[in-house]
Each structure stands twice: as C-alpha cells, then as structure tokens.
C-alpha cells in the first residue's frame, strides 16, 4: 500500500558476527531539509558507524560531514516533492566514545523524515598466507588490549599459550595453531570482545610433524622498554623451525630478532602512535637440538609493556614436502626424485604422480631412490607431499621440462 518506497544495502567485513551491533538508535525528524541521526556512545575502538536518512520527498542527499555515502535512492526519478528518498552512509570511528549527531541534507523542499545510526563491533580477520597447502601447519599470533579481552578463535584453531600482562597499559598475546586441510578458507575471523585494540598475523610452515607439531614453547610478559625478549627454550630434536611473536601496547614498527626473518609486522591504529597495539612474527631454522637463546625484537618510538612467545616446530619424519618448480606450466613434464632411509619404508606419492622406478640398496645403512613422473595440468599445487609408512630420513626434488612428447614421454 506504499505511495513511495526505497531501500539500500551496505555490506561490511571484519565484523564480530556473534555480536555485530555495538550500539544503535533512531529518531523521527521534523519538517526540514536537514535530518540528524542521534549521537550514540560506542563501547569499543575501531567501530564502523552506519547511518540511514529518509524523508517524504524524492530528493538527492548530501551525506553527513566526514561520512562516505553508500547509496542515495528515490522512488520517483529526478527531484520531486512526492515519493520517498533514502541515503545510507558509513564512517570508521577509531576511539570508543560519543559519535555526535550525524546530519544529512536533502535538496529541495522541506519534509518530515526518520534517521538511524548504529556502530558495528569489529572482529579480527586474518588472510590465509599465500602458498598454504594441505598438511601445512599454521601459527597465528593475536595481540589485544586490554588483557581482559575475550578471544574466540575460528573453528579448528587450538590455543598454544596466552600471556597476559596485567600491569598498566595491560595487554595480552595469544598464540594458536592449526593444520591446514584440503580446502581452507581465504581468511579467518577471530571474535574479540571487551577490547580497545587488536592485531594479528599468521605464519605457515611445511614439513612439520602434524601429530605433535610443537616440540617446545614458552612465553613471558615484558616491562616498559623498547627491547622485548622471548624466553629461551631447549629443543629436543634437530631441524626445528623456531617461531616467535612480540607485541606491546603502542602502534609502532618492529625490528626482528637478530638472525630471524620477519613474517609480519602489524599495528592498530597505523603507526606511529603512542596508543594502540602492535605485533610482529618471525622465524628461523635451528639445525641442532638444544638451547635457542632469547629472541629479542626492538620496537621504534616510545617504550611500553608487552608480551612475547617462542615455539619450536617439530619436523615431520613420515613425510616430505617438495616445492613445484616455479616455472612449471600446464603440459610441462615433471620428474621427482626421492632419496630415503631406511630402504624398508613404503613411499606413498601425491595424487597424480606415477612411480617410474624404485631402487633399494639394502646393504649397510640401507636407503632407496624412487623416481616419479607427472604431466603438469592447469592449477597445479605449489608443492607436494610424499608420505612414508614409518619414520624416515628423506630428501627430494622436482625438475620440470617443456616440449616433451606427452603420449610417450620416457625414451
């Protein structure tokens, strides 16, 4: 029974889907060309303010100051005193507090209307690292402020450790792990409540023992300083991957520990800012079992309190992950060679690979050489896993060749 109807939709990501609306309100507006949404008071930082303004004429809107217009619709084309018009807008509010009234202006004649405002509660969305494949082990680090914030991980992620620094400028570091499946999503959302600032990152590793991925781990709080050290841990096996995370209660840029490679360096709000939270993740391979030593990262700007964590990933003894040559394309012919000891283990190749020949040397320290072939197709994986029936020491590599007779490749 409408004499004029209009509508629009705005879509937002990084929203806490368990409790999306932090605060909301609405009101009627008297006859006029300016129509204000009421002020509300947000309870968390980094909310997305969303407004809607409508009145009883088909007119074009000018959005509130500082807001971006998402839609502007009229039930009658052009400008007309009859019908209905509506506008939707958005704006990020960095700090918790009053939003102030949001006033939109409608061109043309004055008329009565209605307005609404809400603030969307943020969540932490972290993308899947590029190149992650099935059976890779992912390590996620989340930095939050204050230390009382509640963190709910996505399905399938297991908490390794959480370090809470309850001193002034309280903040926390939480570390999680997950073994990648065959069809991982493009990103993961951590729901976080009671938070002022939050940051996160993921590192992905291949060749990890998926049954017992973490060999050893520990974390600690850090005092007011520019240098933040992890505790030292003692690895129990050779060829571990040492993985660290450092966070503190300011938005600054990190310098990784000596000898380590930085995987991510994030901050909220954008650095440099004495407020907020920043986080760094780093990695280094350790060949021999033993003491790692403390891993100290340095942050620029003001000193503040934080938390650090270190873990060592246990290498897999029942599988090997081999990278596909970067230049391999569809219809190239690939040759994989696997060397393994002892010779008694059964080798299971990845799907699509065909055994060409296996040679077993049973004398002395027994070992084997297995050679496999595969014609590359569109959408080949970045790497492939060969698995073994028992613990083994293995090495391998892949060569790729173009211009090979596809019907009879082996002369």
mmCIF file of C-alpha atoms in Angstrom:
data_model
loop_
_atom_site.group_PDB
_atom_site.id
_atom_site.type_symbol
_atom_site.label_atom_id
_atom_site.label_comp_id
_atom_site.label_asym_id
_atom_site.label_seq_id
_atom_site.Cartn_x
_atom_site.Cartn_y
_atom_site.Cartn_z
ATOM 1 C CA UNK A 1 0.000 0.000 0.000
ATOM 2 C CA UNK A 2 3.066 2.254 -0.329
ATOM 3 C CA UNK A 3 2.869 5.545 -2.185
ATOM 4 C CA UNK A 4 6.673 5.623 -2.313
ATOM 5 C CA UNK A 5 9.299 3.107 -1.217
ATOM 6 C CA UNK A 6 13.095 2.992 -1.445
ATOM 7 C CA UNK A 7 15.929 0.963 0.082
ATOM 8 C CA UNK A 8 19.623 0.152 0.026
ATOM 9 C CA UNK A 9 22.125 -2.322 1.483
ATOM 10 C CA UNK A 10 25.622 -1.749 2.838
ATOM 11 C CA UNK A 11 27.987 -4.714 3.398
ATOM 12 C CA UNK A 12 30.884 -4.813 5.868
ATOM 13 C CA UNK A 13 33.648 -7.300 6.686
ATOM 14 C CA UNK A 14 35.798 -7.686 9.830
ATOM 15 C CA UNK A 15 32.598 -7.610 11.899
ATOM 16 C CA UNK A 16 32.036 -9.647 15.065
ATOM 17 C CA UNK A 17 29.293 -11.918 13.706
ATOM 18 C CA UNK A 18 28.414 -13.189 17.211
ATOM 19 C CA UNK A 19 27.580 -9.662 18.437
ATOM 20 C CA UNK A 20 27.687 -7.359 15.406
ATOM 21 C CA UNK A 21 25.896 -4.252 16.730
ATOM 22 C CA UNK A 22 27.745 -2.410 19.490
ATOM 23 C CA UNK A 23 25.116 0.329 19.919
ATOM 24 C CA UNK A 24 22.215 1.784 17.886
ATOM 25 C CA UNK A 25 19.496 4.428 17.978
ATOM 26 C CA UNK A 26 16.996 6.224 15.747
ATOM 27 C CA UNK A 27 14.559 9.120 15.751
ATOM 28 C CA UNK A 28 11.924 10.963 13.765
ATOM 29 C CA UNK A 29 12.837 14.313 12.245
ATOM 30 C CA UNK A 30 10.629 17.395 11.848
ATOM 31 C CA UNK A 31 9.859 19.041 8.528
ATOM 32 C CA UNK A 32 13.096 20.377 7.110
ATOM 33 C CA UNK A 33 15.950 19.711 4.717
ATOM 34 C CA UNK A 34 18.437 18.710 7.443
ATOM 35 C CA UNK A 35 17.842 15.347 9.114
ATOM 36 C CA UNK A 36 20.083 14.285 12.002
ATOM 37 C CA UNK A 37 20.724 10.776 13.305
ATOM 38 C CA UNK A 38 21.125 10.847 17.102
ATOM 39 C CA UNK A 39 24.505 10.596 18.805
ATOM 40 C CA UNK A 40 25.395 7.225 20.342
ATOM 41 C CA UNK A 41 28.340 6.204 22.527
ATOM 42 C CA UNK A 42 30.426 3.310 21.252
ATOM 43 C CA UNK A 43 31.997 0.959 23.789
ATOM 44 C CA UNK A 44 34.919 -0.377 21.702
ATOM 45 C CA UNK A 45 37.536 1.076 19.369
ATOM 46 C CA UNK A 46 37.510 0.876 15.565
ATOM 47 C CA UNK A 47 33.756 0.626 15.084
ATOM 48 C CA UNK A 48 32.075 1.226 11.742
ATOM 49 C CA UNK A 49 29.321 3.844 12.026
ATOM 50 C CA UNK A 50 26.384 3.232 9.694
ATOM 51 C CA UNK A 51 23.576 5.737 9.177
ATOM 52 C CA UNK A 52 20.318 5.876 7.232
ATOM 53 C CA UNK A 53 18.293 9.021 6.482
ATOM 54 C CA UNK A 54 14.873 9.103 4.784
ATOM 55 C CA UNK A 55 12.133 11.707 4.236
ATOM 56 C CA UNK A 56 8.847 12.096 2.364
ATOM 57 C CA UNK A 57 10.120 13.557 -0.902
ATOM 58 C CA UNK A 58 12.147 12.240 -3.834
ATOM 59 C CA UNK A 59 15.272 14.336 -3.428
ATOM 60 C CA UNK A 60 19.073 13.915 -3.568
ATOM 61 C CA UNK A 61 21.024 13.777 -0.295
ATOM 62 C CA UNK A 62 24.319 15.245 0.846
ATOM 63 C CA UNK A 63 25.931 12.908 3.414
ATOM 64 C CA UNK A 64 26.895 13.977 6.940
ATOM 65 C CA UNK A 65 30.289 15.640 7.281
ATOM 66 C CA UNK A 66 33.099 13.076 7.336
ATOM 67 C CA UNK A 67 30.901 10.186 6.190
ATOM 68 C CA UNK A 68 31.023 8.330 2.852
ATOM 69 C CA UNK A 69 27.735 7.833 1.013
ATOM 70 C CA UNK A 70 26.956 4.192 0.103
ATOM 71 C CA UNK A 71 23.599 4.707 -1.621
ATOM 72 C CA UNK A 72 21.189 7.542 -2.474
ATOM 73 C CA UNK A 73 17.823 6.384 -3.858
ATOM 74 C CA UNK A 74 14.499 7.997 -4.798
ATOM 75 C CA UNK A 75 11.129 6.392 -5.505
ATOM 76 C CA UNK A 76 10.427 8.909 -8.291
ATOM 77 C CA UNK A 77 13.132 9.682 -10.814
ATOM 78 C CA UNK A 78 14.652 13.121 -10.635
ATOM 79 C CA UNK A 79 13.744 15.570 -7.899
ATOM 80 C CA UNK A 80 10.109 15.519 -6.900
ATOM 81 C CA UNK A 81 8.140 16.728 -3.905
ATOM 82 C CA UNK A 82 6.201 13.433 -3.928
ATOM 83 C CA UNK A 83 7.515 9.968 -3.119
ATOM 84 C CA UNK A 84 10.282 8.917 -0.719
ATOM 85 C CA UNK A 85 14.085 9.169 -0.741
ATOM 86 C CA UNK A 86 16.772 7.487 1.353
ATOM 87 C CA UNK A 87 20.515 7.666 1.894
ATOM 88 C CA UNK A 88 23.000 5.301 3.591
ATOM 89 C CA UNK A 89 26.454 6.288 4.889
ATOM 90 C CA UNK A 90 29.471 4.865 6.685
ATOM 91 C CA UNK A 91 32.480 6.060 8.687
ATOM 92 C CA UNK A 92 35.141 4.403 10.861
ATOM 93 C CA UNK A 93 35.384 5.704 14.436
ATOM 94 C CA UNK A 94 38.818 4.884 15.818
ATOM 95 C CA UNK A 95 38.226 5.519 19.533
ATOM 96 C CA UNK A 96 35.345 4.438 21.754
ATOM 97 C CA UNK A 97 33.049 7.322 22.744
ATOM 98 C CA UNK A 98 30.314 9.640 21.533
ATOM 99 C CA UNK A 99 29.730 9.689 17.788
ATOM 100 C CA UNK A 100 27.984 13.037 17.707
ATOM 101 C CA UNK A 101 24.823 13.592 15.699
ATOM 102 C CA UNK A 102 25.156 12.734 12.001
ATOM 103 C CA UNK A 103 23.237 15.277 9.892
ATOM 104 C CA UNK A 104 22.426 14.702 6.214
ATOM 105 C CA UNK A 105 20.939 17.354 3.964
ATOM 106 C CA UNK A 106 18.186 16.778 1.426
ATOM 107 C CA UNK A 107 17.894 19.112 -1.542
ATOM 108 C CA UNK A 108 14.603 20.761 -2.474
ATOM 109 C CA UNK A 109 11.524 21.154 -0.303
ATOM 110 C CA UNK A 110 11.362 20.553 3.438
ATOM 111 C CA UNK A 111 9.529 17.481 4.714
ATOM 112 C CA UNK A 112 9.369 15.130 7.723
ATOM 113 C CA UNK A 113 11.541 12.016 7.970
ATOM 114 C CA UNK A 114 13.364 9.429 10.061
ATOM 115 C CA UNK A 115 17.012 8.625 10.807
ATOM 116 C CA UNK A 116 19.019 5.763 12.282
ATOM 117 C CA UNK A 117 22.599 5.163 13.428
ATOM 118 C CA UNK A 118 24.441 2.021 14.542
ATOM 119 C CA UNK A 119 28.029 1.063 15.289
ATOM 120 C CA UNK A 120 29.350 -2.307 14.107
ATOM 121 C CA UNK A 121 31.609 -4.147 16.546
ATOM 122 C CA UNK A 122 34.894 -5.125 14.853
ATOM 123 C CA UNK A 123 36.381 -8.608 14.602
ATOM 124 C CA UNK A 124 39.874 -9.633 13.558
ATOM 125 C CA UNK A 125 40.126 -11.093 10.053
ATOM 126 C CA UNK A 126 43.499 -12.571 9.034
ATOM 127 C CA UNK A 127 44.085 -13.813 5.465
ATOM 128 C CA UNK A 128 45.345 -17.322 4.724
ATOM 129 C CA UNK A 129 49.065 -16.957 3.883
ATOM 130 C CA UNK A 130 49.746 -17.389 0.161
ATOM 131 C CA UNK A 131 51.057 -20.821 -0.788
ATOM 132 C CA UNK A 132 49.466 -22.666 2.144
ATOM 133 C CA UNK A 133 48.616 -26.261 1.179
ATOM 134 C CA UNK A 134 47.134 -29.298 2.898
ATOM 135 C CA UNK A 135 49.129 -30.563 5.919
ATOM 136 C CA UNK A 136 50.989 -27.287 6.383
ATOM 137 C CA UNK A 137 50.993 -26.085 9.994
ATOM 138 C CA UNK A 138 49.808 -22.532 10.644
ATOM 139 C CA UNK A 139 50.812 -20.466 13.682
ATOM 140 C CA UNK A 140 48.614 -17.442 14.489
ATOM 141 C CA UNK A 141 49.519 -14.701 16.973
ATOM 142 C CA UNK A 142 46.934 -12.237 18.339
ATOM 143 C CA UNK A 143 47.778 -9.092 20.322
ATOM 144 C CA UNK A 144 44.970 -7.413 22.279
ATOM 145 C CA UNK A 145 44.488 -4.534 24.680
ATOM 146 C CA UNK A 146 43.425 -4.741 27.499
ATOM 147 C CA UNK A 147 44.486 -8.092 28.936
ATOM 148 C CA UNK A 148 40.881 -8.871 29.949
ATOM 149 C CA UNK A 149 39.707 -9.091 26.317
ATOM 150 C CA UNK A 150 37.931 -12.327 25.410
ATOM 151 C CA UNK A 151 39.296 -14.007 22.262
ATOM 152 C CA UNK A 152 37.239 -16.640 20.426
ATOM 153 C CA UNK A 153 39.234 -18.396 17.673
ATOM 154 C CA UNK A 154 37.796 -19.742 14.410
ATOM 155 C CA UNK A 155 36.827 -23.416 14.247
ATOM 156 C CA UNK A 156 39.812 -25.750 14.145
ATOM 157 C CA UNK A 157 42.357 -23.461 15.822
ATOM 158 C CA UNK A 158 43.985 -24.691 19.070
ATOM 159 C CA UNK A 159 45.376 -22.358 21.746
ATOM 160 C CA UNK A 160 49.103 -22.930 22.317
ATOM 161 C CA UNK A 161 49.583 -20.266 25.004
ATOM 162 C CA UNK A 162 48.203 -16.948 26.184
ATOM 163 C CA UNK A 163 50.388 -14.456 28.017
ATOM 164 C CA UNK A 164 48.552 -11.715 29.947
ATOM 165 C CA UNK A 165 50.394 -8.577 31.049
ATOM 166 C CA UNK A 166 48.189 -7.125 33.806
ATOM 167 C CA UNK A 167 50.394 -4.103 34.517
ATOM 168 C CA UNK A 168 49.394 -0.582 33.479
ATOM 169 C CA UNK A 169 48.594 -0.408 29.763
ATOM 170 C CA UNK A 170 47.508 -4.036 30.157
ATOM 171 C CA UNK A 171 47.693 -6.202 27.045
ATOM 172 C CA UNK A 172 47.878 -9.862 26.003
ATOM 173 C CA UNK A 173 49.444 -12.161 23.425
ATOM 174 C CA UNK A 174 47.619 -15.339 22.361
ATOM 175 C CA UNK A 175 49.194 -17.956 20.074
ATOM 176 C CA UNK A 176 47.188 -20.607 18.185
ATOM 177 C CA UNK A 177 47.974 -23.459 15.770
ATOM 178 C CA UNK A 178 46.089 -25.279 13.009
ATOM 179 C CA UNK A 179 46.975 -27.960 10.459
ATOM 180 C CA UNK A 180 45.728 -26.930 7.022
ATOM 181 C CA UNK A 181 43.058 -29.106 5.432
ATOM 182 C CA UNK A 182 42.310 -29.702 1.767
ATOM 183 C CA UNK A 183 40.031 -26.651 1.430
ATOM 184 C CA UNK A 184 40.962 -23.841 3.810
ATOM 185 C CA UNK A 185 39.046 -20.518 3.669
ATOM 186 C CA UNK A 186 40.745 -17.426 2.271
ATOM 187 C CA UNK A 187 40.731 -15.818 5.724
ATOM 188 C CA UNK A 188 39.906 -16.499 9.374
ATOM 189 C CA UNK A 189 37.883 -14.373 11.793
ATOM 190 C CA UNK A 190 38.682 -14.144 15.491
ATOM 191 C CA UNK A 191 35.783 -12.732 17.539
ATOM 192 C CA UNK A 192 37.144 -10.395 20.223
ATOM 193 C CA UNK A 193 35.064 -8.707 22.922
ATOM 194 C CA UNK A 194 35.948 -6.184 25.617
ATOM 195 C CA UNK A 195 38.809 -4.892 23.500
ATOM 196 C CA UNK A 196 40.257 -1.458 22.730
ATOM 197 C CA UNK A 197 42.866 -2.530 20.167
ATOM 198 C CA UNK A 198 43.714 -5.820 18.447
ATOM 199 C CA UNK A 199 46.141 -7.076 15.797
ATOM 200 C CA UNK A 200 47.021 -10.493 14.385
ATOM 201 C CA UNK A 201 49.084 -12.424 11.875
ATOM 202 C CA UNK A 202 49.646 -15.984 10.627
ATOM 203 C CA UNK A 203 52.816 -17.833 9.609
ATOM 204 C CA UNK A 204 52.617 -21.105 7.619
ATOM 205 C CA UNK A 205 55.187 -23.920 7.615
ATOM 206 C CA UNK A 206 55.582 -27.135 5.608
ATOM 207 C CA UNK A 207 57.346 -30.343 6.578
ATOM 208 C CA UNK A 208 56.002 -30.285 10.153
ATOM 209 C CA UNK A 209 55.015 -33.312 12.222
ATOM 210 C CA UNK A 210 51.234 -32.861 12.145
ATOM 211 C CA UNK A 211 50.678 -35.319 15.025
ATOM 212 C CA UNK A 212 52.881 -33.436 17.514
ATOM 213 C CA UNK A 213 53.746 -30.156 15.774
ATOM 214 C CA UNK A 214 55.058 -28.190 18.768
ATOM 215 C CA UNK A 215 58.316 -29.523 20.193
ATOM 216 C CA UNK A 216 58.594 -26.904 22.961
ATOM 217 C CA UNK A 217 57.086 -23.490 23.716
ATOM 218 C CA UNK A 218 57.072 -20.674 26.309
ATOM 219 C CA UNK A 219 56.110 -17.030 26.745
ATOM 220 C CA UNK A 220 56.563 -14.123 29.122
ATOM 221 C CA UNK A 221 55.484 -10.562 29.844
ATOM 222 C CA UNK A 222 57.867 -7.667 29.209
ATOM 223 C CA UNK A 223 58.429 -4.453 31.175
ATOM 224 C CA UNK A 224 58.412 -0.856 29.894
ATOM 225 C CA UNK A 225 61.147 -0.958 27.253
ATOM 226 C CA UNK A 226 61.976 -0.746 23.549
ATOM 227 C CA UNK A 227 63.516 -4.234 23.509
ATOM 228 C CA UNK A 228 61.235 -7.201 24.109
ATOM 229 C CA UNK A 229 62.774 -10.657 24.559
ATOM 230 C CA UNK A 230 61.224 -14.096 24.419
ATOM 231 C CA UNK A 231 62.378 -16.673 26.933
ATOM 232 C CA UNK A 232 64.938 -19.235 25.772
ATOM 233 C CA UNK A 233 63.713 -22.797 25.186
ATOM 234 C CA UNK A 234 65.546 -26.075 24.640
ATOM 235 C CA UNK A 235 64.580 -28.025 21.514
ATOM 236 C CA UNK A 236 64.650 -31.808 21.740
ATOM 237 C CA UNK A 237 65.100 -32.693 18.056
ATOM 238 C CA UNK A 238 67.189 -31.440 15.144
ATOM 239 C CA UNK A 239 65.972 -29.226 12.296
ATOM 240 C CA UNK A 240 63.244 -27.403 14.171
ATOM 241 C CA UNK A 241 61.653 -24.153 12.987
ATOM 242 C CA UNK A 242 61.768 -21.534 15.744
ATOM 243 C CA UNK A 243 58.753 -19.204 15.599
ATOM 244 C CA UNK A 244 58.367 -16.030 17.683
ATOM 245 C CA UNK A 245 55.738 -13.375 18.352
ATOM 246 C CA UNK A 246 56.268 -9.986 20.024
ATOM 247 C CA UNK A 247 53.543 -7.486 20.968
ATOM 248 C CA UNK A 248 53.361 -4.294 23.027
ATOM 249 C CA UNK A 249 50.916 -1.534 23.879
ATOM 250 C CA UNK A 250 51.731 1.062 21.209
ATOM 251 C CA UNK A 251 51.388 1.266 17.435
ATOM 252 C CA UNK A 252 54.989 1.071 16.288
ATOM 253 C CA UNK A 253 57.184 -0.751 13.757
ATOM 254 C CA UNK A 254 59.373 -3.688 14.832
ATOM 255 C CA UNK A 255 62.903 -4.789 14.021
ATOM 256 C CA UNK A 256 63.064 -8.615 14.201
ATOM 257 C CA UNK A 257 65.467 -10.529 16.445
ATOM 258 C CA UNK A 258 68.995 -10.946 15.087
ATOM 259 C CA UNK A 259 69.199 -13.794 12.592
ATOM 260 C CA UNK A 260 65.429 -14.140 12.243
ATOM 261 C CA UNK A 261 63.221 -13.372 9.225
ATOM 262 C CA UNK A 262 60.148 -11.224 9.842
ATOM 263 C CA UNK A 263 56.874 -12.765 8.593
ATOM 264 C CA UNK A 264 54.503 -9.936 9.546
ATOM 265 C CA UNK A 265 54.583 -6.547 11.302
ATOM 266 C CA UNK A 266 51.144 -5.058 12.036
ATOM 267 C CA UNK A 267 49.712 -2.286 14.180
ATOM 268 C CA UNK A 268 46.354 -0.732 15.097
ATOM 269 C CA UNK A 269 45.952 2.160 14.563
ATOM 270 C CA UNK A 270 48.511 2.752 11.830
ATOM 271 C CA UNK A 271 51.993 3.548 13.176
ATOM 272 C CA UNK A 272 53.428 5.607 14.603
ATOM 273 C CA UNK A 273 51.161 6.206 17.578
ATOM 274 C CA UNK A 274 51.711 6.009 21.323
ATOM 275 C CA UNK A 275 48.255 4.426 21.604
ATOM 276 C CA UNK A 276 47.162 1.111 20.122
ATOM 277 C CA UNK A 277 48.793 -2.321 19.829
ATOM 278 C CA UNK A 278 51.498 -3.661 17.514
ATOM 279 C CA UNK A 279 52.642 -7.201 16.760
ATOM 280 C CA UNK A 280 55.469 -8.933 14.936
ATOM 281 C CA UNK A 281 56.002 -12.575 13.896
ATOM 282 C CA UNK A 282 59.394 -14.030 12.917
ATOM 283 C CA UNK A 283 61.056 -17.367 12.133
ATOM 284 C CA UNK A 284 64.438 -19.093 11.920
ATOM 285 C CA UNK A 285 65.506 -22.720 11.357
ATOM 286 C CA UNK A 286 67.628 -24.324 14.089
ATOM 287 C CA UNK A 287 69.697 -27.251 12.804
ATOM 288 C CA UNK A 288 70.806 -28.843 16.087
ATOM 289 C CA UNK A 289 68.731 -29.728 19.132
ATOM 290 C CA UNK A 290 69.481 -27.502 22.120
ATOM 291 C CA UNK A 291 69.128 -24.015 23.558
ATOM 292 C CA UNK A 292 67.531 -21.403 21.284
ATOM 293 C CA UNK A 293 68.590 -18.413 23.328
ATOM 294 C CA UNK A 294 66.283 -15.473 23.984
ATOM 295 C CA UNK A 295 64.964 -13.794 20.823
ATOM 296 C CA UNK A 296 64.890 -10.014 21.262
ATOM 297 C CA UNK A 297 62.901 -7.750 18.933
ATOM 298 C CA UNK A 298 63.218 -3.965 19.037
ATOM 299 C CA UNK A 299 60.402 -1.501 18.568
ATOM 300 C CA UNK A 300 60.717 2.127 17.477
ATOM 301 C CA UNK A 301 59.163 5.058 19.344
ATOM 302 C CA UNK A 302 58.005 5.108 22.938
ATOM 303 C CA UNK A 303 58.721 2.387 25.482
ATOM 304 C CA UNK A 304 55.787 0.337 26.753
ATOM 305 C CA UNK A 305 54.837 -3.046 28.228
ATOM 306 C CA UNK A 306 54.179 -6.151 26.183
ATOM 307 C CA UNK A 307 54.356 -9.926 25.871
ATOM 308 C CA UNK A 308 56.436 -12.385 23.858
ATOM 309 C CA UNK A 309 56.239 -16.040 22.834
ATOM 310 C CA UNK A 310 58.555 -18.637 21.302
ATOM 311 C CA UNK A 311 57.919 -22.143 19.995
ATOM 312 C CA UNK A 312 59.819 -24.752 18.005
ATOM 313 C CA UNK A 313 58.033 -26.810 15.348
ATOM 314 C CA UNK A 314 58.957 -30.483 15.194
ATOM 315 C CA UNK A 315 59.911 -31.631 11.667
ATOM 316 C CA UNK A 316 57.968 -34.492 10.143
ATOM 317 C CA UNK A 317 59.707 -37.872 9.956
ATOM 318 C CA UNK A 318 56.899 -39.547 8.000
ATOM 319 C CA UNK A 319 56.519 -37.132 5.094
ATOM 320 C CA UNK A 320 58.417 -34.757 2.858
ATOM 321 C CA UNK A 321 57.107 -31.644 1.120
ATOM 322 C CA UNK A 322 58.715 -30.731 -2.211
ATOM 323 C CA UNK A 323 58.100 -27.421 -3.983
ATOM 324 C CA UNK A 324 56.979 -27.443 -7.608
ATOM 325 C CA UNK A 325 59.450 -25.593 -9.858
ATOM 326 C CA UNK A 326 58.221 -22.019 -10.129
ATOM 327 C CA UNK A 327 58.425 -22.025 -13.921
ATOM 328 C CA UNK A 328 56.365 -25.203 -14.432
ATOM 329 C CA UNK A 329 53.218 -24.620 -16.507
ATOM 330 C CA UNK A 330 50.433 -26.741 -17.962
ATOM 331 C CA UNK A 331 51.692 -29.634 -20.187
ATOM 332 C CA UNK A 332 55.228 -29.499 -18.800
ATOM 333 C CA UNK A 333 56.570 -32.905 -17.742
ATOM 334 C CA UNK A 334 57.792 -33.200 -14.145
ATOM 335 C CA UNK A 335 60.328 -35.686 -12.758
ATOM 336 C CA UNK A 336 60.534 -36.122 -8.950
ATOM 337 C CA UNK A 337 63.378 -37.959 -7.210
ATOM 338 C CA UNK A 338 63.120 -39.094 -3.570
ATOM 339 C CA UNK A 339 66.015 -40.410 -1.501
ATOM 340 C CA UNK A 340 65.019 -42.164 1.729
ATOM 341 C CA UNK A 341 66.498 -44.257 4.501
ATOM 342 C CA UNK A 342 65.810 -46.962 5.564
ATOM 343 C CA UNK A 343 65.008 -48.890 2.405
ATOM 344 C CA UNK A 344 62.215 -50.803 4.158
ATOM 345 C CA UNK A 345 59.736 -47.910 4.218
ATOM 346 C CA UNK A 346 56.802 -47.759 1.851
ATOM 347 C CA UNK A 347 56.525 -44.474 -0.059
ATOM 348 C CA UNK A 348 53.102 -43.112 -0.975
ATOM 349 C CA UNK A 349 53.244 -40.406 -3.667
ATOM 350 C CA UNK A 350 50.827 -37.466 -4.018
ATOM 351 C CA UNK A 351 47.787 -37.894 -6.252
ATOM 352 C CA UNK A 352 48.667 -37.867 -9.939
ATOM 353 C CA UNK A 353 52.301 -38.952 -9.578
ATOM 354 C CA UNK A 354 53.371 -42.281 -11.146
ATOM 355 C CA UNK A 355 56.315 -44.363 -9.936
ATOM 356 C CA UNK A 356 58.850 -44.828 -12.761
ATOM 357 C CA UNK A 357 61.439 -46.832 -10.850
ATOM 358 C CA UNK A 358 62.487 -47.539 -7.277
ATOM 359 C CA UNK A 359 65.985 -48.830 -6.461
ATOM 360 C CA UNK A 360 66.582 -50.275 -2.977
ATOM 361 C CA UNK A 361 70.077 -50.639 -1.514
ATOM 362 C CA UNK A 362 69.746 -52.988 1.470
ATOM 363 C CA UNK A 363 73.438 -53.039 2.390
ATOM 364 C CA UNK A 364 74.996 -51.023 5.222
ATOM 365 C CA UNK A 365 72.801 -48.008 6.070
ATOM 366 C CA UNK A 366 70.014 -49.124 3.763
ATOM 367 C CA UNK A 367 68.440 -46.488 1.538
ATOM 368 C CA UNK A 368 66.340 -46.131 -1.585
ATOM 369 C CA UNK A 369 65.917 -43.924 -4.607
ATOM 370 C CA UNK A 370 62.410 -43.550 -6.077
ATOM 371 C CA UNK A 371 61.667 -41.632 -9.276
ATOM 372 C CA UNK A 372 58.157 -40.418 -10.181
ATOM 373 C CA UNK A 373 56.607 -38.623 -13.166
ATOM 374 C CA UNK A 374 53.658 -36.311 -13.696
ATOM 375 C CA UNK A 375 52.350 -34.195 -16.559
ATOM 376 C CA UNK A 376 51.523 -30.740 -15.227
ATOM 377 C CA UNK A 377 47.915 -29.621 -15.527
ATOM 378 C CA UNK A 378 46.207 -26.269 -15.015
ATOM 379 C CA UNK A 379 46.040 -25.329 -11.351
ATOM 380 C CA UNK A 380 48.943 -27.458 -10.106
ATOM 381 C CA UNK A 381 49.748 -27.245 -6.392
ATOM 382 C CA UNK A 382 52.702 -25.148 -5.263
ATOM 383 C CA UNK A 383 54.171 -28.185 -3.502
ATOM 384 C CA UNK A 384 53.548 -31.915 -2.999
ATOM 385 C CA UNK A 385 53.697 -34.286 -0.027
ATOM 386 C CA UNK A 386 55.247 -37.778 -0.205
ATOM 387 C CA UNK A 387 54.420 -39.853 2.893
ATOM 388 C CA UNK A 388 56.242 -42.827 4.427
ATOM 389 C CA UNK A 389 54.944 -45.871 6.280
ATOM 390 C CA UNK A 390 57.356 -45.281 9.189
ATOM 391 C CA UNK A 391 59.779 -42.677 10.473
ATOM 392 C CA UNK A 392 62.401 -41.990 7.810
ATOM 393 C CA UNK A 393 65.066 -39.548 6.727
ATOM 394 C CA UNK A 394 64.256 -38.238 3.281
ATOM 395 C CA UNK A 395 65.255 -35.673 0.680
ATOM 396 C CA UNK A 396 63.774 -34.880 -2.678
ATOM 397 C CA UNK A 397 63.481 -32.540 -5.622
ATOM 398 C CA UNK A 398 61.455 -31.926 -8.771
ATOM 399 C CA UNK A 399 62.594 -30.947 -12.268
ATOM 400 C CA UNK A 400 60.131 -29.698 -14.910
ATOM 401 C CA UNK A 401 60.608 -29.818 -18.688
ATOM 402 C CA UNK A 402 58.785 -28.271 -21.636
ATOM 403 C CA UNK A 403 58.472 -29.706 -25.162
ATOM 404 C CA UNK A 404 58.128 -33.351 -24.056
ATOM 405 C CA UNK A 405 56.133 -35.932 -26.032
ATOM 406 C CA UNK A 406 53.013 -36.179 -23.840
ATOM 407 C CA UNK A 407 51.908 -39.577 -25.232
ATOM 408 C CA UNK A 408 55.313 -41.290 -24.825
ATOM 409 C CA UNK A 409 57.465 -39.096 -22.589
ATOM 410 C CA UNK A 410 60.176 -41.579 -21.491
ATOM 411 C CA UNK A 411 62.546 -42.602 -24.278
#
